[in-house]
């Protein structure tokens, strides 16, 4: 884990801008598997900016249902079977090269430009710009677009603002700093609509309400009420008619629980449990996730525990106790 910001941030942006502008072949723009608002927003924002320069940029990804409003019809390539000759890959928001989705990475020697804000990123690629102090990859992409000399348009700004909004928990997480608000202001002034994005992201389907009621029924409080948790499994999803991707936003709701410092959602797949965490104040969800073999950011992190729900809870509470003790909360 290296949470230091990249000391050569501006220089690398200029270097990347030059590399992209002088590239003759296709530029594949892709992000991590199970893309979130920051991943897809960054892909679409950068692609549109590159295309405005006449570059052959190809955005790759499949949006989850709640982000289907982001791309235009036919804009995204779901996955590439073969890489075009002479292609360059821009990997966005991808902490591991193996998590880049839709690109046949095993075939390659493809040169990679790695732009990300996860501290655990091993700095892979020909140029790696990794800055964990940035709240969203979308902010780094916005800076890159400025380095490219492209003026922000509404079409470029809207997906980037989606990334900023989702990665800061609607500006509520501890990473919502001045730079975030200034960047958001620039994006709004360029034509991105905060109202439209919040409306689109805030839609709750009938089945999602049923899901919420089932998941909230599993809520438990631990460590003196400082940790709130709930779980979801296939049986619940089947009963309410939802899919796993509709589970994503629930942990942010749990985070609002009075008196808590850590919210945990256990996604119980039977043979393994994916743990999704959100923390408040100086509590680091990242520390807990890393101890469990996962990663993420200080206020939002996750890990996968091999084993059943009981085992996952035991391991998580063990690490949560250490973290809460570290910050003096226990
Ligand atoms: P979420 O809870 O929204 O799935 O994830 C929050 C953050 O934690 C994201 O930045 C995500 O990349 C990271 N994260 C979630 N699960 C894992 C995991 O199993 N391993 C790693 N390295 N990061 C994870
Ligand atoms: Mn991100």
Coordinates of C-alpha atoms and ligand atoms in Angstrom, one line a residue:
X1 CA 0.0 0.0 0.0
X2 CA 1.4 3.3 -1.0
X3 CA -0.9 6.2 -0.2
X4 CA 1.5 8.9 -1.1
X5 CA 0.5 11.2 -4.0
X6 CA 2.5 11.0 -7.2
X7 CA 5.2 13.7 -6.9
X8 CA 5.5 14.0 -10.6
X9 CA 1.8 14.5 -11.2
X10 CA 1.9 17.5 -13.5
X11 CA 4.9 16.2 -15.5
X12 CA 3.3 12.8 -16.0
X13 CA 0.0 14.4 -17.1
X14 CA 2.0 16.3 -19.8
X15 CA 3.9 13.1 -20.7
X16 CA 0.7 11.1 -21.1
X17 CA -1.0 13.9 -23.1
X18 CA 1.9 13.9 -25.5
X19 CA 1.9 10.1 -25.8
X20 CA -1.8 10.0 -26.5
X21 CA -1.7 12.8 -29.0
X22 CA 1.2 11.3 -31.0
X23 CA -0.3 7.8 -31.0
X24 CA -1.2 6.8 -34.6
X25 CA -3.2 3.6 -33.8
X26 CA -6.3 2.9 -31.7
X27 CA -6.5 4.0 -28.1
X28 CA -8.4 1.5 -26.0
X29 CA -9.9 3.1 -22.9
X30 CA -11.0 0.6 -20.3
X31 CA -11.5 0.3 -16.5
X32 CA -11.9 -2.4 -13.8
X33 CA -14.4 -5.3 -13.8
X34 CA -17.9 -4.6 -12.3
X35 CA -17.4 -0.9 -13.3
X36 CA -18.7 1.7 -11.0
X37 CA -19.6 5.4 -11.7
X38 CA -15.9 6.5 -11.5
X39 CA -14.7 3.7 -13.8
X40 CA -17.3 4.2 -16.5
X41 CA -17.5 7.9 -16.1
X42 CA -13.7 8.2 -16.5
X43 CA -13.8 5.9 -19.6
X44 CA -16.5 7.9 -21.3
X45 CA -15.1 11.3 -20.3
X46 CA -11.6 10.5 -21.6
X47 CA -12.8 8.8 -24.7
X48 CA -15.0 11.7 -25.7
X49 CA -12.1 14.2 -25.2
X50 CA -9.7 12.0 -27.2
X51 CA -12.3 11.7 -30.0
X52 CA -12.7 15.5 -30.1
X53 CA -9.1 15.6 -31.1
X54 CA -9.7 13.2 -33.9
X55 CA -8.0 10.3 -32.2
X56 CA -9.3 6.8 -32.6
X57 CA -10.4 6.1 -29.0
X58 CA -12.4 3.0 -28.2
X59 CA -14.3 2.9 -24.9
X60 CA -14.7 -0.6 -23.4
X61 CA -17.2 -1.7 -20.7
X62 CA -20.6 -2.9 -19.8
X63 CA -22.6 -0.6 -17.5
X64 CA -24.6 -2.0 -14.6
X65 CA -28.3 -1.2 -14.7
X66 CA -28.0 2.0 -12.6
X67 CA -25.4 3.5 -14.9
X68 CA -27.1 2.6 -18.2
X69 CA -28.0 6.3 -18.6
X70 CA -24.3 7.2 -19.0
X71 CA -23.3 6.0 -22.5
X72 CA -25.0 6.8 -25.7
X73 CA -26.6 3.8 -27.5
X74 CA -23.8 1.8 -29.2
X75 CA -21.0 4.0 -27.7
X76 CA -19.4 1.3 -25.5
X77 CA -17.7 -1.8 -26.9
X78 CA -18.6 -4.6 -24.4
X79 CA -15.4 -6.5 -25.0
X80 CA -12.6 -6.8 -27.6
X81 CA -11.9 -10.3 -28.9
X82 CA -8.6 -9.2 -30.5
X83 CA -6.6 -6.1 -30.1
X84 CA -6.2 -3.9 -33.1
X85 CA -2.6 -3.8 -34.5
X86 CA -0.6 -1.0 -32.9
X87 CA -3.2 -0.3 -30.1
X88 CA -2.4 1.5 -26.9
X89 CA -4.4 0.8 -23.7
X90 CA -5.4 3.4 -21.1
X91 CA -6.3 1.5 -17.9
X92 CA -8.5 3.7 -15.7
X93 CA -9.4 3.2 -12.0
X94 CA -7.9 -0.3 -12.2
X95 CA -5.9 -1.3 -9.1
X96 CA -4.6 -4.4 -10.8
X97 CA -3.8 -5.0 -14.4
X98 CA -5.7 -8.3 -14.2
X99 CA -8.9 -6.4 -13.2
X100 CA -9.0 -4.5 -16.5
X101 CA -12.1 -5.7 -18.2
X102 CA -13.1 -6.4 -21.8
X103 CA -9.5 -6.4 -23.1
X104 CA -7.7 -9.7 -23.9
X105 CA -4.7 -8.9 -21.7
X106 CA -3.2 -12.4 -22.1
X107 CA -2.6 -11.7 -25.8
X108 CA -0.6 -8.6 -25.3
X109 CA 2.5 -6.8 -25.3
X110 CA 0.2 -3.8 -25.6
X111 CA 1.7 -0.6 -24.1
X112 CA -0.4 0.6 -21.1
X113 CA -1.0 3.9 -19.6
X114 CA -2.2 3.4 -16.0
X115 CA -4.2 6.2 -14.4
X116 CA -5.6 5.4 -11.0
X117 CA -6.2 6.5 -7.4
X118 CA -5.9 3.2 -5.5
X119 CA -2.9 3.1 -3.1
X120 CA -2.5 -0.6 -3.7
X121 CA -1.9 -0.1 -7.5
X122 CA 1.5 -1.7 -8.3
X123 CA 2.2 1.1 -10.8
X124 CA 2.0 -1.2 -13.8
X125 CA 2.4 0.0 -17.4
X126 CA 4.6 2.1 -19.6
X127 CA 3.5 5.3 -17.7
X128 CA 1.8 4.9 -14.3
X129 CA 0.1 7.9 -12.8
X130 CA -1.2 6.7 -9.4
X131 CA -2.4 9.4 -7.0
X132 CA -4.3 8.1 -3.9
X133 CA -4.8 11.6 -2.7
X134 CA -7.3 12.1 -5.6
X135 CA -10.9 11.3 -4.5
X136 CA -11.8 9.9 -8.0
X137 CA -10.0 8.8 -11.1
X138 CA -12.4 11.2 -12.9
X139 CA -10.6 14.1 -11.3
X140 CA -7.3 12.8 -12.7
X141 CA -9.0 12.4 -16.1
X142 CA -10.3 16.0 -15.9
X143 CA -6.7 17.1 -15.2
X144 CA -5.5 15.0 -18.2
X145 CA -8.1 16.6 -20.5
X146 CA -6.8 20.0 -19.5
X147 CA -3.3 18.8 -20.3
X148 CA -4.5 17.7 -23.7
X149 CA -5.8 21.2 -24.3
X150 CA -9.4 20.0 -24.7
X151 CA -12.1 22.3 -23.5
X152 CA -14.7 20.6 -21.3
X153 CA -18.1 20.1 -22.9
X154 CA -21.3 19.0 -21.3
X155 CA -20.8 15.5 -22.9
X156 CA -17.3 15.2 -21.4
X157 CA -18.2 16.8 -18.1
X158 CA -21.3 14.7 -17.2
X159 CA -19.7 11.3 -17.0
X160 CA -16.8 12.8 -15.1
X161 CA -19.1 14.4 -12.6
X162 CA -20.8 11.0 -12.1
X163 CA -17.4 9.6 -11.2
X164 CA -16.8 12.4 -8.7
X165 CA -20.3 12.1 -7.1
X166 CA -20.2 8.3 -6.8
X167 CA -16.6 8.0 -5.5
X168 CA -17.3 10.6 -2.8
X169 CA -20.6 9.1 -1.7
X170 CA -22.5 12.2 -3.0
X171 CA -19.9 14.5 -1.5
X172 CA -20.5 12.9 2.0
X173 CA -17.3 10.9 2.4
X174 CA -14.1 12.1 4.0
X175 CA -12.5 12.4 0.6
X176 CA -14.9 15.2 -0.4
X177 CA -12.2 17.9 -0.1
X178 CA -11.8 21.4 -1.7
X179 CA -10.4 20.0 -4.8
X180 CA -13.4 17.7 -5.2
X181 CA -15.8 20.7 -4.9
X182 CA -13.8 22.9 -7.2
X183 CA -13.6 20.1 -9.8
X184 CA -17.3 19.5 -9.5
X185 CA -17.9 23.3 -9.9
X186 CA -15.9 23.3 -13.1
X187 CA -17.8 20.3 -14.4
X188 CA -21.2 21.9 -13.6
X189 CA -20.0 25.1 -15.3
X190 CA -19.1 23.1 -18.4
X191 CA -22.7 21.9 -18.6
X192 CA -22.9 18.7 -16.5
X193 CA -26.2 18.7 -14.6
X194 CA -26.0 17.8 -10.9
X195 CA -29.8 17.4 -10.8
X196 CA -29.9 15.0 -13.8
X197 CA -27.1 12.9 -12.4
X198 CA -28.6 12.8 -8.9
X199 CA -32.0 11.8 -10.3
X200 CA -30.5 9.1 -12.5
X201 CA -28.4 7.6 -9.7
X202 CA -31.2 8.0 -7.1
X203 CA -33.8 5.9 -8.8
X204 CA -35.1 3.1 -6.6
X205 CA -37.0 0.3 -8.3
X206 CA -39.9 -1.5 -6.7
X207 CA -37.8 -4.6 -6.2
X208 CA -35.0 -2.5 -4.7
X209 CA -37.3 -1.3 -2.0
X210 CA -38.2 -4.9 -1.2
X211 CA -34.5 -5.7 -1.2
X212 CA -33.8 -2.9 1.3
X213 CA -36.5 -4.1 3.7
X214 CA -35.0 -7.6 3.6
X215 CA -31.5 -6.5 4.0
X216 CA -32.3 -4.0 6.8
X217 CA -34.0 -6.9 8.6
X218 CA -30.6 -8.4 9.0
X219 CA -29.0 -5.4 10.6
X220 CA -26.7 -6.0 13.6
X221 CA -24.6 -3.7 15.8
X222 CA -21.2 -4.8 17.2
X223 CA -18.3 -3.4 19.1
X224 CA -20.4 -1.2 21.4
X225 CA -22.6 0.0 18.6
X226 CA -19.7 1.5 16.6
X227 CA -20.1 -1.1 13.7
X228 CA -23.3 -1.6 11.8
X229 CA -23.6 -4.6 9.5
X230 CA -26.1 -6.4 7.3
X231 CA -26.0 -9.2 4.8
X232 CA -27.4 -10.3 1.5
X233 CA -27.4 -13.7 -0.2
X234 CA -28.9 -15.4 -3.2
X235 CA -32.0 -16.5 -1.3
X236 CA -32.9 -12.9 -0.5
X237 CA -32.2 -11.7 -4.0
X238 CA -34.3 -14.4 -5.4
X239 CA -37.2 -13.6 -3.1
X240 CA -37.2 -9.9 -4.1
X241 CA -36.3 -10.3 -7.7
X242 CA -33.0 -8.4 -7.7
X243 CA -29.5 -9.1 -9.0
X244 CA -26.2 -8.7 -7.2
X245 CA -25.4 -5.4 -9.0
X246 CA -28.5 -3.8 -7.3
X247 CA -26.9 -4.5 -3.9
X248 CA -24.1 -1.9 -4.5
X249 CA -25.6 1.2 -3.0
X250 CA -26.9 -0.4 0.2
X251 CA -23.7 -0.1 2.2
X252 CA -23.8 3.7 1.8
X253 CA -27.2 3.8 3.3
X254 CA -26.0 1.8 6.3
X255 CA -23.2 4.4 6.7
X256 CA -25.8 6.9 7.9
X257 CA -26.5 4.9 11.1
X258 CA -26.4 7.0 14.2
X259 CA -23.3 6.6 16.4
X260 CA -21.5 4.2 14.1
X261 CA -18.0 4.6 12.6
X262 CA -18.0 1.6 10.3
X263 CA -20.7 0.2 8.0
X264 CA -20.3 -3.3 6.6
X265 CA -22.3 -5.2 4.0
X266 CA -21.6 -8.9 3.8
X267 CA -22.3 -10.2 0.3
X268 CA -22.7 -13.9 1.0
X269 CA -22.0 -16.0 -2.1
X270 CA -22.1 -19.3 -0.2
X271 CA -18.4 -20.4 -0.7
X272 CA -17.0 -16.9 -0.3
X273 CA -18.1 -13.6 1.3
X274 CA -17.4 -10.2 -0.3
X275 CA -17.2 -7.5 2.3
X276 CA -18.1 -4.0 1.4
X277 CA -17.2 -1.2 3.9
X278 CA -17.7 2.5 4.5
X279 CA -16.1 4.3 7.4
X280 CA -16.4 7.7 9.1
X281 CA -14.0 10.1 10.8
X282 CA -10.5 8.8 11.1
X283 CA -11.5 5.1 10.9
X284 CA -9.9 3.5 7.9
X285 CA -12.0 1.0 6.0
X286 CA -8.9 0.5 3.9
X287 CA -6.8 -0.8 6.9
X288 CA -9.4 -3.4 7.6
X289 CA -9.8 -4.4 4.0
X290 CA -6.0 -4.7 3.5
X291 CA -5.7 -6.9 6.6
X292 CA -8.3 -9.2 5.0
X293 CA -6.4 -9.4 1.7
X294 CA -8.5 -6.7 -0.1
X295 CA -8.1 -3.0 -0.7
X296 CA -9.7 0.3 -1.7
X297 CA -9.6 3.7 -0.1
X298 CA -9.7 5.1 3.4
X299 CA -13.5 5.8 3.5
X300 CA -14.6 2.9 1.2
X301 CA -12.9 -0.4 0.8
X302 CA -13.6 -4.1 0.4
X303 CA -12.2 -7.6 0.5
X304 CA -13.2 -11.2 -0.3
X305 CA -13.1 -13.8 2.5
X306 CA -13.0 -17.4 1.5
X307 CA -15.4 -19.2 3.9
X308 CA -18.9 -18.8 5.2
X309 CA -20.7 -15.8 6.7
X310 CA -19.8 -16.6 10.3
X311 CA -16.1 -16.9 9.5
X312 CA -16.2 -13.6 7.5
X313 CA -17.9 -11.8 10.5
X314 CA -15.4 -13.2 12.9
X315 CA -12.4 -12.1 10.8
X316 CA -13.9 -8.7 10.1
X317 CA -14.8 -7.9 13.7
X318 CA -11.3 -8.9 14.8
X319 CA -9.8 -6.3 12.4
X320 CA -12.4 -3.7 13.1
X321 CA -11.6 -4.0 16.8
X322 CA -7.9 -3.3 16.0
X323 CA -8.8 -0.3 13.8
X324 CA -11.2 1.2 16.2
X325 CA -8.7 0.8 19.0
X326 CA -6.0 2.4 16.8
X327 CA -8.1 5.6 16.5
X328 CA -9.1 5.6 20.2
X329 CA -12.8 4.8 19.5
X330 CA -12.9 1.7 21.8
Ligands
LIG1 P1 -17.3 -1.4 -3.0 O1 -17.6 -1.6 -1.6 O2 -18.0 -0.3 -3.6 O3 -17.4 -2.7 -3.8 O4 -15.7 -1.1 -3.1 C1 -15.2 0.1 -2.4 C2 -13.7 0.2 -2.8 O5 -13.0 -0.9 -2.4 C3 -13.5 0.3 -4.3 O6 -12.5 1.2 -4.6 C4 -13.0 -1.1 -4.7 O7 -12.1 -1.1 -5.7 C5 -12.3 -1.6 -3.4 N1 -12.5 -3.0 -3.3 C6 -13.7 -3.7 -3.0 N2 -13.5 -5.0 -2.9 C7 -12.1 -5.2 -3.1 C8 -11.3 -6.4 -3.1 O8 -11.7 -7.5 -2.9 N3 -10.0 -6.1 -3.3 C9 -9.5 -4.9 -3.5 N4 -8.1 -4.8 -3.7 N5 -10.2 -3.8 -3.5 C10 -11.5 -3.9 -3.3
LIG2 MN1 -12.5 5.2 -8.3

